[in-house]
mmCIF file of C-alpha atoms in Angstrom:
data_model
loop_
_atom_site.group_PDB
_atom_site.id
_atom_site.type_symbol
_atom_site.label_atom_id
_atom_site.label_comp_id
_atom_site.label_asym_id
_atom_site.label_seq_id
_atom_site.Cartn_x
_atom_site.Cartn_y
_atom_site.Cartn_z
ATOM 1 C CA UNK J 254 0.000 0.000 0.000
ATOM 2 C CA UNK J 255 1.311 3.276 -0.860
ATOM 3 C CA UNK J 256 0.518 6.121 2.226
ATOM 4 C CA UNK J 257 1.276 9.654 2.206
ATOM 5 C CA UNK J 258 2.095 10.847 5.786
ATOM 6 C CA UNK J 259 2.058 14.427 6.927
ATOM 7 C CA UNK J 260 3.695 15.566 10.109
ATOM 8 C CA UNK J 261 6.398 12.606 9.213
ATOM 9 C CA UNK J 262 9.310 14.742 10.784
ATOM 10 C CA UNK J 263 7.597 14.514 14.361
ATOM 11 C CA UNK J 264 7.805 12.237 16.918
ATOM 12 C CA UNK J 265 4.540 10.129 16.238
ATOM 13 C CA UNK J 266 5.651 10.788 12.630
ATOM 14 C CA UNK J 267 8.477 9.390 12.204
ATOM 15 C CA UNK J 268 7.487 6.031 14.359
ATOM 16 C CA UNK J 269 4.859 5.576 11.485
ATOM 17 C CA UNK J 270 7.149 6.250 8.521
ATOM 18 C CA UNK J 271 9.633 3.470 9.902
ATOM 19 C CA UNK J 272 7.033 1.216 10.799
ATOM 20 C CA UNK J 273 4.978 1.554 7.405
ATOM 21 C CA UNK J 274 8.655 0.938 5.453
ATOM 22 C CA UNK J 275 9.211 -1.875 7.744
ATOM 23 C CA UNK J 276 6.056 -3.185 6.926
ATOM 24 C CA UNK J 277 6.347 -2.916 2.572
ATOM 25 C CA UNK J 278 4.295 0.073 2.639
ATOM 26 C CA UNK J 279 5.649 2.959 0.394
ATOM 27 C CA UNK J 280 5.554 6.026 1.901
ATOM 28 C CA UNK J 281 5.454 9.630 1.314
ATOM 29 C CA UNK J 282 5.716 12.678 2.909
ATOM 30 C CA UNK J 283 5.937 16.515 3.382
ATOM 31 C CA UNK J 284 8.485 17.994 4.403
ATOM 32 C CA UNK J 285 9.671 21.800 5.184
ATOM 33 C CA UNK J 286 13.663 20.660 3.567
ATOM 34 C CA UNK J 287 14.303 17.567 1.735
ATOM 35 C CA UNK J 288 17.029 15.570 3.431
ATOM 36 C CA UNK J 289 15.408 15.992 6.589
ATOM 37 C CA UNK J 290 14.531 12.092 7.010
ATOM 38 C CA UNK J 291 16.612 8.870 5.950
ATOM 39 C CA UNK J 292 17.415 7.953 2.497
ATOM 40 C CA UNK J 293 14.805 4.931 1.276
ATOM 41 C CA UNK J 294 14.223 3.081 -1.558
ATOM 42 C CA UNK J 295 10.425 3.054 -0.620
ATOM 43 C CA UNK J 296 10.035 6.699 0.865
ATOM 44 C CA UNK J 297 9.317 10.211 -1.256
ATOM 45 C CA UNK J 298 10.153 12.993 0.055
ATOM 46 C CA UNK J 299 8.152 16.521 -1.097
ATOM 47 C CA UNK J 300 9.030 19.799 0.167
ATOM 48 C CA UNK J 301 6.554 22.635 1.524
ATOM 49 C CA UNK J 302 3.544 23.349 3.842
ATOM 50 C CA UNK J 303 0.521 21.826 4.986
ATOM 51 C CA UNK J 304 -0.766 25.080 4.698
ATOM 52 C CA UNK J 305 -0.112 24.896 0.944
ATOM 53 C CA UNK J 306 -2.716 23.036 -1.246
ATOM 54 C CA UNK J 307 0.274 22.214 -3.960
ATOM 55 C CA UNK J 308 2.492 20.844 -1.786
ATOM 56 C CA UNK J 309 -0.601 18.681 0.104
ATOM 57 C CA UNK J 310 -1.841 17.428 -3.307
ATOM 58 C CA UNK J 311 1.559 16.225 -4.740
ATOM 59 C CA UNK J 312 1.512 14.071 -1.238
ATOM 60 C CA UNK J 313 -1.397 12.870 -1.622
ATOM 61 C CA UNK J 314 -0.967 11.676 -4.911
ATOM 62 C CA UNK J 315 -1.159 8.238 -6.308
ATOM 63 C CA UNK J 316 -1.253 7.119 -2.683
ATOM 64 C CA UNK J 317 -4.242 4.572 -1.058
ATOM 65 C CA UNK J 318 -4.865 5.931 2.534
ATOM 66 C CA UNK J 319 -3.462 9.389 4.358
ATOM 67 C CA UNK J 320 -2.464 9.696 7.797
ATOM 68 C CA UNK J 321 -2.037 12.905 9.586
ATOM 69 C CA UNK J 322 -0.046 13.626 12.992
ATOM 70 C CA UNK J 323 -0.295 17.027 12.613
ATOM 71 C CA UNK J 324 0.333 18.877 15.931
ATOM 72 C CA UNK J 325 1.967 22.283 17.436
ATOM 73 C CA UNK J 326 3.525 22.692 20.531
ATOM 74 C CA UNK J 327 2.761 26.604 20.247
ATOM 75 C CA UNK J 328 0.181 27.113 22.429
ATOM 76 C CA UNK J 329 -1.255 29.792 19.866
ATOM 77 C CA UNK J 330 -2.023 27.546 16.695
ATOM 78 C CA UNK J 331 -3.740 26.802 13.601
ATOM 79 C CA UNK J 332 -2.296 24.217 11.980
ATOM 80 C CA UNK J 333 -3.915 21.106 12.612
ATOM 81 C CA UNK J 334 -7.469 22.756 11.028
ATOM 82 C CA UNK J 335 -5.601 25.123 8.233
ATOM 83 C CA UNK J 336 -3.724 21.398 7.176
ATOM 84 C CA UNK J 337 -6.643 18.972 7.384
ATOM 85 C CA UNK J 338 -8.493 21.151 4.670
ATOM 86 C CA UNK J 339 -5.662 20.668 2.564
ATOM 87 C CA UNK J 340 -5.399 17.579 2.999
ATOM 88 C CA UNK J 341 -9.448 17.075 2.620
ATOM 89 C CA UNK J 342 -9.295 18.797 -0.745
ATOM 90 C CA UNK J 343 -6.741 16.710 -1.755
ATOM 91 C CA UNK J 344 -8.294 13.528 -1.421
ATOM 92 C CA UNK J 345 -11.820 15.006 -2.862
ATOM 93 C CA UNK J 346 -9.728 16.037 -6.042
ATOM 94 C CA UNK J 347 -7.891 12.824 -5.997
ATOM 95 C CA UNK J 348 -10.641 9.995 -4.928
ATOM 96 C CA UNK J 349 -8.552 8.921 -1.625
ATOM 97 C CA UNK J 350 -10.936 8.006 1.071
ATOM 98 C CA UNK J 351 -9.001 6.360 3.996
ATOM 99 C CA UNK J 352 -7.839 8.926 6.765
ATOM 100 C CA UNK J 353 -6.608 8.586 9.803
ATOM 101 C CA UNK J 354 -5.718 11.522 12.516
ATOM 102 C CA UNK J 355 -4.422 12.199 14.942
ATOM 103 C CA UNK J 356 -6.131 14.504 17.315
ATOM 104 C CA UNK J 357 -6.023 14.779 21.769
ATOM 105 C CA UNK J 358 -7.752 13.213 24.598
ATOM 106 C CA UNK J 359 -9.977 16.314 25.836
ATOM 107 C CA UNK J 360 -11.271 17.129 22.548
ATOM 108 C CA UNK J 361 -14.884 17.403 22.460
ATOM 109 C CA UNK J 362 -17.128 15.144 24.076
ATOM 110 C CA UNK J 363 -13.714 13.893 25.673
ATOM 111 C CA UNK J 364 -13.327 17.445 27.293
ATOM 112 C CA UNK J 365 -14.170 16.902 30.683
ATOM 113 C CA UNK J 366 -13.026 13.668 31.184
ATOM 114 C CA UNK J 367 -10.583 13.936 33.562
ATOM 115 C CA UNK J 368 -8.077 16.258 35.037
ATOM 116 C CA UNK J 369 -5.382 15.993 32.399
ATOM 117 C CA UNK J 370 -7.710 17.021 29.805
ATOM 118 C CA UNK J 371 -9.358 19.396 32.086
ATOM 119 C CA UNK J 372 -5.047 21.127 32.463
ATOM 120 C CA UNK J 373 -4.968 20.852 28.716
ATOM 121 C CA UNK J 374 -7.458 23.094 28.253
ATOM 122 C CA UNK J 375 -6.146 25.795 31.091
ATOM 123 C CA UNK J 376 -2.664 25.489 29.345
ATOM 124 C CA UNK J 377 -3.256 25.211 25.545
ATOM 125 C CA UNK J 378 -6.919 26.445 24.802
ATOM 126 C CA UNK J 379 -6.275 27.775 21.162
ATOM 127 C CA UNK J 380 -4.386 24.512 20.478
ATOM 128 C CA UNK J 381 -7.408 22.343 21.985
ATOM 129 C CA UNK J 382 -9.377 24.449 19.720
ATOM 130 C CA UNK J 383 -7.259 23.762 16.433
ATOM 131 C CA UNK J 384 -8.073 19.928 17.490
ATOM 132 C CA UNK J 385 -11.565 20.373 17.810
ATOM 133 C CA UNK J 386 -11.867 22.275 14.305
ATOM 134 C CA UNK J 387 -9.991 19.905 12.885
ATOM 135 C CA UNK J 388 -12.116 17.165 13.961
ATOM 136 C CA UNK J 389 -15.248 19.039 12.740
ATOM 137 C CA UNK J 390 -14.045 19.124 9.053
ATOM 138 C CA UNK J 391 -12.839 15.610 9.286
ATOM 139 C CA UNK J 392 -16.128 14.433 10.375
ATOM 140 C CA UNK J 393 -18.436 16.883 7.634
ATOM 141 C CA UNK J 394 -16.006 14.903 5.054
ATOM 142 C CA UNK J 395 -17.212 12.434 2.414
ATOM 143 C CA UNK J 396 -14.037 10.261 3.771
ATOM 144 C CA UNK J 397 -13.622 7.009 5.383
ATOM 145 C CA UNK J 398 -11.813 8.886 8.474
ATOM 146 C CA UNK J 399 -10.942 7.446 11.361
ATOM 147 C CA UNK J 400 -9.674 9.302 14.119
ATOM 148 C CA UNK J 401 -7.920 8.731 17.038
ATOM 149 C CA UNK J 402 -7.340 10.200 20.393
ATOM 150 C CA UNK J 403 -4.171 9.150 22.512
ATOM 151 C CA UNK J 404 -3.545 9.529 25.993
ATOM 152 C CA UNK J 405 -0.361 12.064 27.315
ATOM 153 C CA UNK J 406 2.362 10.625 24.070
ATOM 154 C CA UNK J 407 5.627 9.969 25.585
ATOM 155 C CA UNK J 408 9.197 8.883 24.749
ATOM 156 C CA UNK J 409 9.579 5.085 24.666
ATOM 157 C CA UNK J 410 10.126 1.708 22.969
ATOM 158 C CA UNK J 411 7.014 -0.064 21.041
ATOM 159 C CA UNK J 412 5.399 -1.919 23.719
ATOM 160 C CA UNK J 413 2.403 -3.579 21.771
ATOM 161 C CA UNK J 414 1.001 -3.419 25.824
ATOM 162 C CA UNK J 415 -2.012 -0.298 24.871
ATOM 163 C CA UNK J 416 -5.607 -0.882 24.834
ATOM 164 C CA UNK J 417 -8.450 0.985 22.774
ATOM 165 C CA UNK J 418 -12.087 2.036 22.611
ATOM 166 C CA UNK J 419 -14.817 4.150 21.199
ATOM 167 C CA UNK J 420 -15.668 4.083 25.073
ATOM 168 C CA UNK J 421 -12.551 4.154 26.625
ATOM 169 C CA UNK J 422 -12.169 5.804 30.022
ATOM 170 C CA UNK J 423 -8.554 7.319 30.411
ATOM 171 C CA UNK J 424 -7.577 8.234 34.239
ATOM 172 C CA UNK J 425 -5.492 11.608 34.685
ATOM 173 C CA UNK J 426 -2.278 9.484 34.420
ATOM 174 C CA UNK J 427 -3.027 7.930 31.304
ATOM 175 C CA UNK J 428 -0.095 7.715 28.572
ATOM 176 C CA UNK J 429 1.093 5.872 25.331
ATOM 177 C CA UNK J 430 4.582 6.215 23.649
ATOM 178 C CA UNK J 431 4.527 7.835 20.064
ATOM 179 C CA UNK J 432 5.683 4.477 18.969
ATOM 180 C CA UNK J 433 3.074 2.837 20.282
ATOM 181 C CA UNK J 434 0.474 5.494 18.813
ATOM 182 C CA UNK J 435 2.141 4.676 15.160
ATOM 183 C CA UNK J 436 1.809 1.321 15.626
ATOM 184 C CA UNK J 437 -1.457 1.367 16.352
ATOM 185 C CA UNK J 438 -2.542 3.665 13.819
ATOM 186 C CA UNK J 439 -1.091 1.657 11.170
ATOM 187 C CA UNK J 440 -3.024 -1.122 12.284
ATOM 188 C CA UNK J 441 -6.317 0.829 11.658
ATOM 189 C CA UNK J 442 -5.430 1.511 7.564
ATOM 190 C CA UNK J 443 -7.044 -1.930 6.123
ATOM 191 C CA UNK J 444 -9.899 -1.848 8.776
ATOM 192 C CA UNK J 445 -13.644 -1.112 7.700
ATOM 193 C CA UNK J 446 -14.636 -1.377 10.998
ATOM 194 C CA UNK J 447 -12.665 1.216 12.058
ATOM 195 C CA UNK J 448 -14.328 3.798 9.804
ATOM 196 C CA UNK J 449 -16.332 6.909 10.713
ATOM 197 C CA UNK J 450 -15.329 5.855 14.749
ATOM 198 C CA UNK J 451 -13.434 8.334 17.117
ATOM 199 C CA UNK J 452 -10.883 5.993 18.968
ATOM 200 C CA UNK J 453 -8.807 6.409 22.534
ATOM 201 C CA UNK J 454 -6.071 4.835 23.240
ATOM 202 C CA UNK J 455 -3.515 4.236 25.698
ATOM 203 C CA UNK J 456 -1.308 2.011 27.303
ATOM 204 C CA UNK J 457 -2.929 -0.787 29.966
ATOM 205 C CA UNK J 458 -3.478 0.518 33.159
ATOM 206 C CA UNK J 459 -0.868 -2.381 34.599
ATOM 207 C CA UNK J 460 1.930 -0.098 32.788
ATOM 208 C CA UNK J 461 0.870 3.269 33.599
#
């Protein structure tokens, strides 16, 4: 399968680019300089924007299923809605239907779950807002999106050890690594039943 990845520079991002090549996948991706990321026989590299609908469509391209990890860690930000229309157009124009995303736990009807997200919005409002946007367009789409909400991402080795759920209750202390998060998004490409669902996800409470 042939995915186009945006935000493949960050740290979820660059867990799912390795994992997709280490899986057959070809892969490409936007990037702000080429270079940036490991030579591959199996990985393209375009440079530009998310923010510019060129740049998005030549990504998007010829490819079977997107997956976004776009994310700031301004606390003043647009990009994750400004990039998911892009991206959106794209795949209209181009007749790719698969999406996944990544958004936050705390977004939407996941808001006032729990203390962590209740700090995430105290902290980083406008970027909580970019999230929930985001998710709006995805959602008013004619895509099969799926998106998905992680716990607090953290450094650390693929575990495998996470558990998942339309329903999912996370507790303040919730977490996943970013591997962990790719993984498990690139598990989600190939399934149906995944489609049109908003999924949480973290690691099991044994390891948290």
């Amino acid at each position: 399968m042939h995915l186009a990845i945006f935000a493949g520079t960050g740290n979820t991002g660059r867990h799912l680019i390795e994992d997709a090549l280490r899986n057959g996948h070809e892969v490409t991706t936007l990037v702000q300089k080429l270079g940036t990321l490991p030579a591959h026989p199996h990985l393209y590299a375009v440079a530009g924007d998310v923010r510019e609908e060129r740049a998005v469509r030549e990504v998007v391209t010829g490819t079977h299923a997107v997956l976004s990890a776009l994310g700031e860690r301004a606390l003043t930000t647009t990009v994750c809605a400004d990039g998911i229309r892009n991206i959106l157009c794209a795949m209209s124009t181009l007749g790719v239907r698969r999406l996944l995303a990544v958004s936050a736990h705390g977004v939407a009807d996941s808001r006032h779950s729990n203390l962590y997200a209740w700090l995430r919005w105290k902290l980083m409002k406008e970027a909580m807002q970019d999230k929930e946007r985001m998710e709006d367009l995805i959602r008013a789409s004619n895509t099969d999106w799926t998106i998905v909400r992680p716990a607090r991402t953290i450094n650390g080795p693929r575990t495998g050890d996470y558990r998942s759920g339309t329903a999912l209750r996370l507790e303040s202390m919730a977490k996943i690594s970013f591997a962990d998060l790719a993984r498990f998004m690139l598990s989600l490409v190939s399934r149906t039943n995944a489609q049109k669902q908003t999924i949480s996800v973290a690691f099991e409470r044994r390891r948290v």
